[in-house]
RNA sequence: CGGAGUGUAGCUCAGCCUGGUAGAGCACCGCUUUCGGGAGGCGGGGGCCGGAGGUUCAAAUCCUCUCACUCCGACCA
């Protein structure tokens, strides 16, 4: 994409309404614009990131055996009366009346809706287990929206629902999602730690929240130091096998939110305990027949007996993750995207568009990168060099290629790695090889969080890896050290 | 929902106390000089001062109401 043809409305100064760094950077980098309190429009750059996250979430859900559906945003109040939540939910629920004066609501979640779908169609244990998910906009009329997309009223969420015959089956489904979540966040370049959680308004008995560590997190969390050096993607996963050992392994490592942490009875010795800030990005629940019972979602078991479905629900805050990723990946100059979610893989800067040699070289390189399926944002604008550098640093693309008269004279261009700040003058051929090869290049080796980059795969991978029943590849995403 | 603030140009803000008909920097447009970390010069466009009502000869400024947004607290993907 040529920047001269792109829509990237940058802000040079911090908008006064934005307090936290991710909110400020998202506004400044032209990713979002606020529509009203807690409601945002997504501009091209922000939308690209949102879609990348969505794709990874989708791939891991599919891999775990969940099936994608799409349920409506507007739901009938009637359904929620069946579960009893219409009155329980309170003012957080946005209630609407249609022209026939029928009571509707903009869904804050979809347990009732999905239960209604399943109860109408699944009558036998032979049709179980099933997991359904969708990625859809939700609305919760927060009293006080804040932190930009991290705590908006309208937000994009992946919510999955599992249906099993009995508690043992439900636990197996729970484990699948538990593992899928670990993998999803790891691929996003985040260290997400599952913590035992209260079930809140969803209800139920077993629940974990997934919290990522970020200096600017909203709540204090405590965990075993061992968490920092774990690599979840190194664990082989067979979703058809027994996942309980993996579940046990990852829940065995100490981790607790502020409310649950007891300094006096903490099993981890002081020197091994990490105190950090956390942001909740996912939450999973097992709640049995809380909805299936009142709503009559029943199946006949092998013994001929009728039983209410055992259910669980599993949420990931997709839009919140955009903010959370920035909280965990930024510096004074701007955003630093992990490669897996970067809106573009490479920022190509032509410092002197007026110069024929610079322009020809840049145009040529741009064409070759596109030809190699590398997502590249090409700054071909007639701007001062400083402005171009600042722009690229702000929007945080993983690598920058700088073409200017100084280098061209010596036959080189500059490659700059955004995260480390490391720069190298290399030949054009070398640059191309570095950025399109499947093997890690020299720069990558010294740069944290990029050791296994495979830049050329961005498009080609595209979610078509065939059936996801088998083993998983290792090291799809390295995990940057959050400390 | 309690408490506290803020609404003036696209962005950051001054002007308001002490009423006299709208400003700065950045951004934008034109010309020009520049050109490796948000450059310089000259010229230019842009605001019913959140909205409504009131006081006054006169309101961005004083009063009343209203709307929006933000912050702190209680609640959440």
XYZ file of C-alpha atoms (C1' of nucleotides) in Angstrom, chain A residues 12-16 19 28 34 37 91 143-144 146 151-152 280 385 389 393 406-407 414, chain B residues 1 11-13 25-28 35-39 69-77:
44
model
C 0.692 14.888 16.249
C -0.450 15.739 19.705
C -2.158 13.668 22.321
C -5.908 14.148 22.307
C -6.892 15.411 25.727
C -5.344 8.993 29.281
C -2.521 9.252 17.132
C -14.293 7.990 18.873
C -18.350 7.519 24.849
C -28.782 -1.145 33.301
C -21.503 3.309 33.568
C -18.109 4.613 32.848
C -12.670 4.404 29.598
C -13.164 -0.702 28.154
C -15.597 0.441 25.540
C -7.939 -9.456 31.434
C 12.700 12.694 6.430
C 10.733 8.316 10.450
C 7.941 4.593 14.484
C 23.218 8.559 1.043
C 22.762 4.824 0.864
C 18.962 0.663 5.604
C -24.674 5.758 40.273
C -5.120 18.917 17.237
C -3.081 21.275 21.866
C -4.588 25.523 24.248
C 1.445 26.984 18.071
C 0.966 22.756 15.171
C -1.964 20.922 10.959
C -4.048 22.587 5.972
C 16.165 17.503 2.433
C 19.058 10.958 6.907
C 15.039 11.911 12.908
C 8.331 15.597 13.259
C 12.955 21.959 8.769
C -17.021 14.526 26.834
C -13.205 13.509 30.562
C -11.188 12.308 35.428
C -11.580 9.850 40.671
C -14.560 6.062 43.145
C -18.172 1.385 43.089
C -18.765 -2.587 38.440
C -16.800 -5.493 33.865
C -14.380 -9.200 27.740
